[in-house]
XYZ file of C-alpha atoms in Angstrom:
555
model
C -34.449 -6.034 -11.091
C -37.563 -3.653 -10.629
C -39.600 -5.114 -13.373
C -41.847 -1.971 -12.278
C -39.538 0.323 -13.480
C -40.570 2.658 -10.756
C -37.420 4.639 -10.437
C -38.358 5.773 -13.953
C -41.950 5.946 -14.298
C -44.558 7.812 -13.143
C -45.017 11.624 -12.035
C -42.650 11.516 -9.735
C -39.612 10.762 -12.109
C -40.246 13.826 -14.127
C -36.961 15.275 -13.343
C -35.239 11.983 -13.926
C -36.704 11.415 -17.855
C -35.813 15.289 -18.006
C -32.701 14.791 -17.090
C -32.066 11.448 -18.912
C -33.801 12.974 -22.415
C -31.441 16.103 -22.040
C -28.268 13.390 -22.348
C -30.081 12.246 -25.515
C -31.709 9.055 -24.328
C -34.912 8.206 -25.608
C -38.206 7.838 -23.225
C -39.045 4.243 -24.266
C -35.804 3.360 -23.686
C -35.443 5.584 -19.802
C -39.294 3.837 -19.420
C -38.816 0.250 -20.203
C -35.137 -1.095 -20.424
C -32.701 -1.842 -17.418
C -30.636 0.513 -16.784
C -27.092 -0.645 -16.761
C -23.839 1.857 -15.571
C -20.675 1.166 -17.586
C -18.026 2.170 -14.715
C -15.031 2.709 -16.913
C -11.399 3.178 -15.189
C -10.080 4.813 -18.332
C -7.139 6.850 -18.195
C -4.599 8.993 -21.042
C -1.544 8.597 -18.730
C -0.856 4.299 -18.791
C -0.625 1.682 -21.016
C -3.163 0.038 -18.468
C -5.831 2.148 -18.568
C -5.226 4.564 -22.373
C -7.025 1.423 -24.616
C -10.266 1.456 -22.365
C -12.914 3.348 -24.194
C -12.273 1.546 -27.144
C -13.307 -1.737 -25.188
C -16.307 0.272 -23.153
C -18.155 1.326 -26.902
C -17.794 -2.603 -27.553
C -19.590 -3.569 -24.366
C -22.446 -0.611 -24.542
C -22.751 -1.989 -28.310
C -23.674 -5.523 -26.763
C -25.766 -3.902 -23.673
C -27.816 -1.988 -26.678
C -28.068 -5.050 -28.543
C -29.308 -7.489 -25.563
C -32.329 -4.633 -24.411
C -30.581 -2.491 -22.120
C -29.659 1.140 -21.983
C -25.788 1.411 -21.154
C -25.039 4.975 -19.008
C -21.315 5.428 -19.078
C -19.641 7.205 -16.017
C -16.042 8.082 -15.422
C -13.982 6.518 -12.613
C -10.678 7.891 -10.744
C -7.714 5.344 -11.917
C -3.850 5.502 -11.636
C -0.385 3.957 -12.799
C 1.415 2.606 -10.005
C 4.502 2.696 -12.124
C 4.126 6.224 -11.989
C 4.439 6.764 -8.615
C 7.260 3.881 -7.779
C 9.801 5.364 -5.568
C 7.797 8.500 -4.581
C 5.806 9.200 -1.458
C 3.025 9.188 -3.421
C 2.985 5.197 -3.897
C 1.399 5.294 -0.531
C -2.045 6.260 -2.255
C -2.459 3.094 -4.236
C -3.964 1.524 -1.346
C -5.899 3.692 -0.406
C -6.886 4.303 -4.215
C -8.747 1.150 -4.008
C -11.694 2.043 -1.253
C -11.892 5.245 -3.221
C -12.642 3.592 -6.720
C -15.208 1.771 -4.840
C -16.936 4.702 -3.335
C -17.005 6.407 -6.473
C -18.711 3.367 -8.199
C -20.899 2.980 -5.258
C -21.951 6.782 -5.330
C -22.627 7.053 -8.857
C -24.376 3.608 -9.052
C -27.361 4.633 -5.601
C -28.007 7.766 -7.130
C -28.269 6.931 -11.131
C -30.193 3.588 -9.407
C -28.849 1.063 -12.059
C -30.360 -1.895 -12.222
C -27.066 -3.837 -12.920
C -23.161 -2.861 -13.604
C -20.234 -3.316 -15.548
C -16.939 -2.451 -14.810
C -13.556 -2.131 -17.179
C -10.299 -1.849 -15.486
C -6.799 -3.438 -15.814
C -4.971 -2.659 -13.033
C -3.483 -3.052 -9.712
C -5.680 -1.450 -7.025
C -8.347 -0.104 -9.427
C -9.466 -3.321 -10.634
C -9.786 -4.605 -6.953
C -11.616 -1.830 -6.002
C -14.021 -2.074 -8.848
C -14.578 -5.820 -7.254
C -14.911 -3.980 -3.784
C -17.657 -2.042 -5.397
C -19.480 -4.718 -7.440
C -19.878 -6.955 -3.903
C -20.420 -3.964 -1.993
C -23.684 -3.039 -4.546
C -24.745 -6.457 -4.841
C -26.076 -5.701 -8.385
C -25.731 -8.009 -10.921
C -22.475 -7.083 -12.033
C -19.628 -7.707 -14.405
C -16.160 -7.024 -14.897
C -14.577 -6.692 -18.362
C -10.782 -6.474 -18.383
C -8.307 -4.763 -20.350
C -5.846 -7.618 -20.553
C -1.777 -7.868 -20.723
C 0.386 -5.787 -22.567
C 3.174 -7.879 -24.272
C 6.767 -8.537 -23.884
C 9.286 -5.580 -24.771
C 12.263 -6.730 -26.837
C 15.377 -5.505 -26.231
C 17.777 -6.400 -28.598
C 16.713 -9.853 -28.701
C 15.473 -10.417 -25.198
C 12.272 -10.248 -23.536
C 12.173 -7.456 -21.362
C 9.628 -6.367 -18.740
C 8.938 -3.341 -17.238
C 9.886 -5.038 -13.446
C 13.295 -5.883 -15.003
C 13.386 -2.257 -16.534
C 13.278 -0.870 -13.096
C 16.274 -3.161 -11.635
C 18.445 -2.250 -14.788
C 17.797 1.444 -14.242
C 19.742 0.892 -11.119
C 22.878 -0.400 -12.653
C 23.260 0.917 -15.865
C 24.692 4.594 -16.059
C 24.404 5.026 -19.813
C 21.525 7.346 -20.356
C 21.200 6.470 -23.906
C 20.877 2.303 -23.048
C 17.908 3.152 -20.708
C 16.409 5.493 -23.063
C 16.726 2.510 -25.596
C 14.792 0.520 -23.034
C 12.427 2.318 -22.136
C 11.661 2.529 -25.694
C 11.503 -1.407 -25.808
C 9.715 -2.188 -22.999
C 6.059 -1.183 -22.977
C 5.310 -2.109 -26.862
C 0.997 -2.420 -26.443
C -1.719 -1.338 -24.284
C -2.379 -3.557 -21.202
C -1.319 -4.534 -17.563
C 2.531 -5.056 -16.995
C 3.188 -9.204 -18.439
C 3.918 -10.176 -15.105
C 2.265 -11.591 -12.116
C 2.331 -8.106 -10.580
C -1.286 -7.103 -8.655
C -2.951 -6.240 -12.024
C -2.981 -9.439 -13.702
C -3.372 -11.285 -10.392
C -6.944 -9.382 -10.100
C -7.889 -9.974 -14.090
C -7.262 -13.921 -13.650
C -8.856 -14.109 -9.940
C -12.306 -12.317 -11.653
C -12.752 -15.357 -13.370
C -12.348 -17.497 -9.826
C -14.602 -14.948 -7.866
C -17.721 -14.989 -10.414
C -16.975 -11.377 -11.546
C -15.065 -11.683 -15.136
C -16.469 -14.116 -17.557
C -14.821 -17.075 -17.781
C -12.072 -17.286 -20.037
C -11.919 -13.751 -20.604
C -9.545 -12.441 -17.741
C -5.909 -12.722 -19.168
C -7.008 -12.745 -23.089
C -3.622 -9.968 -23.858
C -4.950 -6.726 -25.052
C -4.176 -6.905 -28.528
C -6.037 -9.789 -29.308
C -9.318 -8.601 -31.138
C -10.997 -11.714 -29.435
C -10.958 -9.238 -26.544
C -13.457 -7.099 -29.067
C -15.537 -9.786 -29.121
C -16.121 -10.783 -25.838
C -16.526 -7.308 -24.957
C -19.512 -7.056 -26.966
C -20.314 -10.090 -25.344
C -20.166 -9.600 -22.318
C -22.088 -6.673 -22.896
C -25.257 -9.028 -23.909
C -24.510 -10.942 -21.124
C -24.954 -8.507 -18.286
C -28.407 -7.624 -19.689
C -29.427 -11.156 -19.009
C -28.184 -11.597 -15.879
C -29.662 -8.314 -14.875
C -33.233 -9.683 -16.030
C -32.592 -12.903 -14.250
C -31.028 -10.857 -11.013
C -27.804 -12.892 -10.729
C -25.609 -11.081 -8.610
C -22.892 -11.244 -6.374
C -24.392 -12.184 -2.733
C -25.495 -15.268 -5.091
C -22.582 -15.847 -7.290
C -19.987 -15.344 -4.250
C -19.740 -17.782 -1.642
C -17.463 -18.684 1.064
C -16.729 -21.706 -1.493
C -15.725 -19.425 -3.884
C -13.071 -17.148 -1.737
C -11.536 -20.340 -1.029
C -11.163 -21.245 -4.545
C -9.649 -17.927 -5.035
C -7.009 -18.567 -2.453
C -6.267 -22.309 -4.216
C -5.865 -20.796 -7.177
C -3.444 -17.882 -5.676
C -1.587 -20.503 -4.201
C -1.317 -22.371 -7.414
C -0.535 -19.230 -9.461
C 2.123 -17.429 -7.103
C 0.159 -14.488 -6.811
C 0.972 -10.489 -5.766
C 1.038 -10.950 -2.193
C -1.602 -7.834 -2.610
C -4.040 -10.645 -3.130
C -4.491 -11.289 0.679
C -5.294 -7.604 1.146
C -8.240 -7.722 -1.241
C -9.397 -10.987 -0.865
C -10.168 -10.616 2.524
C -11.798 -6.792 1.693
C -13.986 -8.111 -0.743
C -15.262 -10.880 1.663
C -16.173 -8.809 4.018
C -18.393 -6.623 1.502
C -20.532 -9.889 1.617
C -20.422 -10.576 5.240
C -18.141 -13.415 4.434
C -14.745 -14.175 6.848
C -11.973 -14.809 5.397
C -9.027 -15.162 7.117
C -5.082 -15.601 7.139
C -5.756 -18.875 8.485
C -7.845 -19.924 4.998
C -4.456 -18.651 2.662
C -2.423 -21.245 5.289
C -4.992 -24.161 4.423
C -4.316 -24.507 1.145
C -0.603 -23.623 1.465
C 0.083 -27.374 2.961
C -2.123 -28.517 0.148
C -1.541 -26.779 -3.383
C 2.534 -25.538 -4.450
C 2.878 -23.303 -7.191
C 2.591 -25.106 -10.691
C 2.853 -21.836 -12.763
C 5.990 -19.828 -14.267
C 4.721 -16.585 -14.613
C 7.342 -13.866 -14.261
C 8.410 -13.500 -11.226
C 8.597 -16.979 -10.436
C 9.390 -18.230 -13.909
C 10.485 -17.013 -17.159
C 6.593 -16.675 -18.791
C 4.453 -13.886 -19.506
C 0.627 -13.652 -18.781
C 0.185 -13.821 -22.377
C 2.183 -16.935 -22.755
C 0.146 -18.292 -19.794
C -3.184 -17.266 -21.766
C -2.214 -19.223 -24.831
C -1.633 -21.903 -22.481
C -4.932 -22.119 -21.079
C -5.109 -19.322 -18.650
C -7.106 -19.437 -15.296
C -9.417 -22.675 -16.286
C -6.375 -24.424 -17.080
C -5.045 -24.016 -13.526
C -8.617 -24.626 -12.163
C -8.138 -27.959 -13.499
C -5.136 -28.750 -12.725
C -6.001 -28.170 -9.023
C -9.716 -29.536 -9.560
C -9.242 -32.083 -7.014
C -8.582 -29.506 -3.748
C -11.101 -26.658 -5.054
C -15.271 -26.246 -4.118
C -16.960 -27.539 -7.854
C -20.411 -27.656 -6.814
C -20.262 -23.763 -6.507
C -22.072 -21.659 -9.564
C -20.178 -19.737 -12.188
C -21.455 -16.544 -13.864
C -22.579 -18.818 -16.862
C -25.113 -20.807 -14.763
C -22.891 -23.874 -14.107
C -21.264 -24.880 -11.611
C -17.395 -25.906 -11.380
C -17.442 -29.376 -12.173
C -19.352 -28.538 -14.973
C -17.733 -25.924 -16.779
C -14.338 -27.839 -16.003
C -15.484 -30.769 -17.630
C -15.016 -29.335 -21.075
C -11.793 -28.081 -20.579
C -9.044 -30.337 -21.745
C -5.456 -29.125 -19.806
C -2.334 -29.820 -21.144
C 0.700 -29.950 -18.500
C 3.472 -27.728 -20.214
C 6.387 -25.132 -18.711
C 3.806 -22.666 -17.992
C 1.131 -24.560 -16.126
C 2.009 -28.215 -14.708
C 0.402 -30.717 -12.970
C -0.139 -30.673 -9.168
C 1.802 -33.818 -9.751
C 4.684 -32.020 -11.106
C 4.666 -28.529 -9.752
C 7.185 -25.965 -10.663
C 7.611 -25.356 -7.208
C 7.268 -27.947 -4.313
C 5.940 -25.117 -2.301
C 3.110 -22.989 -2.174
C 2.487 -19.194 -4.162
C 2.376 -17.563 -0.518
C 3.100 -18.179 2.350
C 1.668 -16.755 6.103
C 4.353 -15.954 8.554
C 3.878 -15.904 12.359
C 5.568 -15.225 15.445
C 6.207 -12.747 17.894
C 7.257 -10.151 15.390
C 4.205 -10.456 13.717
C 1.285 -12.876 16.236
C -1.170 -12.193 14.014
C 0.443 -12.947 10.329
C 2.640 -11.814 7.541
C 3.166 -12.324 4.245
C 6.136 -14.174 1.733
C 6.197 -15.241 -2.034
C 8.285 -18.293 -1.310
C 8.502 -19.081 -4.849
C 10.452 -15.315 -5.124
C 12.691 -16.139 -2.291
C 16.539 -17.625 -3.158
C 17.372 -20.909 -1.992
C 19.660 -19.469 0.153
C 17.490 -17.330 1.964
C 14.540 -19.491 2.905
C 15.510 -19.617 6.133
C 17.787 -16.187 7.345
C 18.875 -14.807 10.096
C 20.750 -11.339 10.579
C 21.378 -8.464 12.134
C 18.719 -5.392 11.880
C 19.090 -2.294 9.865
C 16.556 0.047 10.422
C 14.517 2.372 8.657
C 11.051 3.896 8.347
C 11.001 4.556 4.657
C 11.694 2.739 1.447
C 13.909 5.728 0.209
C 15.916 5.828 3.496
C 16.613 2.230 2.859
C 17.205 2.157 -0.884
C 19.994 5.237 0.184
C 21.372 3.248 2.610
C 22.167 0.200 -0.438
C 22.816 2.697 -2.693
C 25.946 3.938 -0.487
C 27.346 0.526 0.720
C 25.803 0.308 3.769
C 23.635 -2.897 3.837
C 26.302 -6.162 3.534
C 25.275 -9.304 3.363
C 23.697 -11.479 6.516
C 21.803 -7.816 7.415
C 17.686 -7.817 7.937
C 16.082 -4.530 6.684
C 13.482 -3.190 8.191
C 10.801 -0.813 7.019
C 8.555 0.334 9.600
C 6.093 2.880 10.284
C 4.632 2.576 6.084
C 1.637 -0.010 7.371
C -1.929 1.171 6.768
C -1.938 3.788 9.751
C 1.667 4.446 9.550
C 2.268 5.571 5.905
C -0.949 5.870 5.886
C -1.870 3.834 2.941
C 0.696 1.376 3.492
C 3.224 2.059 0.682
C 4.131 -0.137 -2.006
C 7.946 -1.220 -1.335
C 9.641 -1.073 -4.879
C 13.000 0.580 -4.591
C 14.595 -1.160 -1.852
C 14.131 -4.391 -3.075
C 15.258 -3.575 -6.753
C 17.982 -2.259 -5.358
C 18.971 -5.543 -3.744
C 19.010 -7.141 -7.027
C 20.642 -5.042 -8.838
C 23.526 -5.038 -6.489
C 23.208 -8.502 -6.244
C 22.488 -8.960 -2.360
C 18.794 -10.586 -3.026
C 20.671 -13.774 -1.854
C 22.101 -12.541 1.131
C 19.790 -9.954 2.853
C 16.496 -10.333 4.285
C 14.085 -7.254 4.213
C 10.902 -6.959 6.794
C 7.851 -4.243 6.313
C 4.726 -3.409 7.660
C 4.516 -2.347 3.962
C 3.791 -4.063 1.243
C 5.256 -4.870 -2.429
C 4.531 -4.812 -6.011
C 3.739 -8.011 -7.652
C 6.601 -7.909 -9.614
C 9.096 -8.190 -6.317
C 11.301 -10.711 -5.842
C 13.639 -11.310 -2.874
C 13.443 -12.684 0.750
C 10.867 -10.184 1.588
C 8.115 -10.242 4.036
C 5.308 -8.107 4.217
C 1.868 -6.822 5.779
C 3.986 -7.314 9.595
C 0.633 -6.669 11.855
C 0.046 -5.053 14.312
C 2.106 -2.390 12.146
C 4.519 -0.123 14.188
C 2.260 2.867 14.102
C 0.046 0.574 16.144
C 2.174 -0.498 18.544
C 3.634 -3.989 16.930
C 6.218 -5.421 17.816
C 8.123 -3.910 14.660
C 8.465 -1.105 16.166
C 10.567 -1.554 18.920
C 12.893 -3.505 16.742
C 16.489 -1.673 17.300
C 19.568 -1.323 15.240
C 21.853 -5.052 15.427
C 18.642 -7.096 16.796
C 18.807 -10.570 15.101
C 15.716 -11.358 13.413
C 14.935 -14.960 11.874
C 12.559 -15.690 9.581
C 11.787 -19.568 8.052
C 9.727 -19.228 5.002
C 9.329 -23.168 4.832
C 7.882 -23.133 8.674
C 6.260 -19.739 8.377
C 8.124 -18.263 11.115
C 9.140 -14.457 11.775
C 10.829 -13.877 15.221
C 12.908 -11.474 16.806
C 15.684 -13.182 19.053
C 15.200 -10.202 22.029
C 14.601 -11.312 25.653
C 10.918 -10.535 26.423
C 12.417 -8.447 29.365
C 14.494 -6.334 27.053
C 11.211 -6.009 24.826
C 8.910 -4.640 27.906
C 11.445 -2.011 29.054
C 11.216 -1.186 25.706
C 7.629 -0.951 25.127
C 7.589 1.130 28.298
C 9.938 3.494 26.320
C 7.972 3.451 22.956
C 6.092 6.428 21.563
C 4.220 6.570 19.077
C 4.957 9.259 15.963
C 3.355 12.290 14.813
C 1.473 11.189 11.754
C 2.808 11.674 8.660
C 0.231 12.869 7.100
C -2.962 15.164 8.987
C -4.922 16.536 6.324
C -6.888 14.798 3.611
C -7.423 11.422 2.047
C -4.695 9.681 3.577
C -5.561 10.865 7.293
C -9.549 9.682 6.509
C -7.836 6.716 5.537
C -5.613 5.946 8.313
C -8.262 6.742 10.623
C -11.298 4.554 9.230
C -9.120 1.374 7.994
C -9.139 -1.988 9.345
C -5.056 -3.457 9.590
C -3.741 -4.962 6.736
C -4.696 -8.848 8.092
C -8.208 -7.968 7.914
C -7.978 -6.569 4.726
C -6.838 -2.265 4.927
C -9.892 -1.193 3.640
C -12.385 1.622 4.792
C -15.085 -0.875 6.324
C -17.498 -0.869 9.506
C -15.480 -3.248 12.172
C -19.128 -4.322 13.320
C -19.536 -6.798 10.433
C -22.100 -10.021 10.525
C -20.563 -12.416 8.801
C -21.906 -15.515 7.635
């Protein structure tokens, strides 16, 4: 922090005090306080994102109260849900390097001497992380928790399972009755989609407050640590904790142990991997396959058990699972409350129980993901093993082509897909959407026509957290870039071993050279706007799919 206070003093920060006073903020306070921005993701249209301001006066409450002078600013957020089987899905990704540029422009020019940021979900919250290591401010992110359960006439019912029943129930009025059900509170979807995975992996990454991540929205303790956390970004503004200190290599690796442990979105590798590079910091498919031989999944958060994240709160949330797993994580790396690891674990007392075991006595003998390689994809893919059937851990089938999620949910929808067939979705990677779409309607389709356990699906794209299925994702080099995907051709057999982490397609290499002699690539989808800027500037989805220089030093 500029103990100075330059920025704000003097004759040449007239215009600033002007501008500052006009908003109604007083001149000692513009002279002499840090200046902290309040980046808040708020937003009428989601359960996600409606609760938010309520939670951002609690935290400018404690930021008044600890010395500072809180400057609230708006910041561009979206449902996913919303867009889930529409073309538009394909911005999510791309969402994410935008809420980080807006958080990064608003920060340099209102020259804050430290941040918070309050977001619940999906791409949103991991670009706020984007932008918090990107700044290298002392930062903070405050969450907006889990939503609960719906109840459906007895039953828990979530909104992933909502989306596989719309496909097989033709009563208008039972969905209507659902849909009522299913959403009951503000907060991220209950599941172990991309939004939670984000709120509990702020707590591994230094950038939520431990504890805090997964505490379910209507819990008032969420009040209070807002107003907490509040007080606590002041200090760590004065005492210039921030990110490039708080984030190590150490700590990425933690965050893939406890992704592994956790079964988390397979969106995780995507912004793990961003958020590294931010700091100059490599992290690589090759770090997620470490600590799958070493850590299965001890957790049964829906989809890969029966639990909500509230349940898994109440059952000790993300310290909990750090230690359970203490043994095969970094502890001599800081926290954001000035210990380190070993420290702050030391006062936790974990109890094994249906929602978070032992490492002992996993749920799962077998990792949260899983990396994939092989000629259809040399330089990785990605799997949820814990999501894939028994039956389908190793496939092998026949290809069924397509180069859009609709064209293949239409294809299930009229018969066409039988069992022993390999989907493929091609051309929706990062370049060849662009954004790299969000597969969601293929793959509830499968389910609810009950072929999950006898069809294997293959993308360049990737999926919600909530999927479930033998599905493989993030296939790179992507199609629109010349991978091997893309030559793939209708009744090819493709074989995939999710226990060996192999993806293949059984084609003589012959055959596949007169073929990529053939190949052309197609006209963009898109030429105008975000999504062209996007498709042009992005790194492929192993090395993260965001907007970043490719002339990174990393440490």
């Amino acid at each position: 922090m500029d103990t100075t206070r330059s920025y704000w003093n003097g004759k040449k920060a007239v215009h600033r005090r002007t501008m500052m006073k006009g908003a109604g903020y007083c001149d000692c306070d513009i002279r002499n306080k840090p200046h902290i921005g309040v980046a808040n993701t708020f937003m009428e249209g989601s359960p996600g994102t409606a609760h938010l301001r309520t939670l951002t006066e609690k935290i400018k409450q404690g930021i008044w109260e600890a010395g500072g002078i809180p400057v609230e600013f708006g910041v561009p957020a979206t449902c996913g849900n919303v867009a889930n089987g529409a073309p538009e899905l394909k911005y999510e990704q791309a969402a994410r390097d935008i809420v980080a540029a807006s958080i990064e422009f608003v920060a340099k020019v209102h020259n804050f001497d430290g941040l918070v940021t309050v977001a619940s979900c999906d791409n949103i919250i991991a670009g706020c992380y984007l932008a918090m290591a990107r700044l290298d401010l002392p930062a903070l992110c405050v969450t907006g928790g889990s939503m609960t359960a719906g109840l459906y006439k007895g039953e828990k019912m979530v909104q992933a399972q909502l989306d596989v029943a719309a496909l097989s129930v033709d009563d208008e009025e039972v969905l209507s009755e659902m849909e009522e059900c299913v959403c009951p509170s503000f907060g991220a979807c209950p599941s172990m989609g991309t939004a939670n995975t984000m709120q509990m992996t702020g707590e591994i990454l230094n950038l939520v407050w431990p504890g805090t991540g997964t505490i379910p929205s209507i819990d008032n303790l969420k009040l209070r640590k807002c107003s907490e956390a509040g007080r606590a970004i002041v200090k760590m503004t004065i005492e210039d904790r921030k990110p490039s200190v708080l984030m190590t290599r150490e700590t990425f690796m933690n965050a893939i142990a406890f992704a592994m442990a956790t079964a988390a979105s397979t969106n995780i590798v995507l912004h793990l991997i961003a958020i590294a590079n931010e700091l100059g910091i490599k992290i690589t498919l090759d770090d997620f396959d470490h600590y799958a031989d070493k850590i299965p999944c001890i957790t049964g958060v829906i989809p890969s058990g029966p639990y909500t994240v509230v349940d898994f709160h109440y059952a000790g949330g993300p310290l909990t699972v750090m230690k359970m797993i203490e043994k095969e994580i970094y502890t001599d790396v800081p926290t954001m409350d000035g210990r380190t690891w070993k420290d702050l674990l030391a006062n936790i007392e974990a109890k094994s129980s249906d929602i978070i075991r032992t490492l002992d006595n996993p749920l799962f003998n077998e990792p949260g993901l899983k990396i994939l390689k092989g000629n259809l994809s040399p330089t990785g893919s990605i799997v949820r093993p814990t999501g894939v059937p028994a039956e389908m851990k190793q496939f092998s089938g026949k290809a069924k082509v397509f180069s859009s999620d609709m064209e293949s949910w239409d294809a299930i929808e009229r018969g066409e897909i039988k069992p022993g067939d390999v989907i493929v979705i091609r051309y929706e990677g990062c370049v060849g959407a662009p954004g790299m779409t969000e597969l969601m309607s293929s793959t509830d389709a499968l389910l609810a026509k009950g072929l999950d356990k006898s069809v294997g699906l293959i993308s360049d794209a990737r999926f919600s957290g909530f999927n479930y299925g033998a599905i493989v994702g993030h296939v790179t080099p992507e199609a629109a870039k010349g991978g091997l995907i893309a030559l793939i051709e209708e009744g090819d057999i493709i074989t995939v071993d999710t226990v060996k982490g192999t993806i293949n397609l059984e084609v003589p290499e012959e055959i596949i050279a007169e073929r990529r002699k053939n190949w052309v690539c197609p006209e963009p989808k898109v030429k105008t706007g975000l999504l062209a800027i996007y498709a042009e500037n992005c790194r492929p989805a192993d090395e993260g799919g965001a907007m970043q220089p490719w002339d990174i030093d990393f440490k």
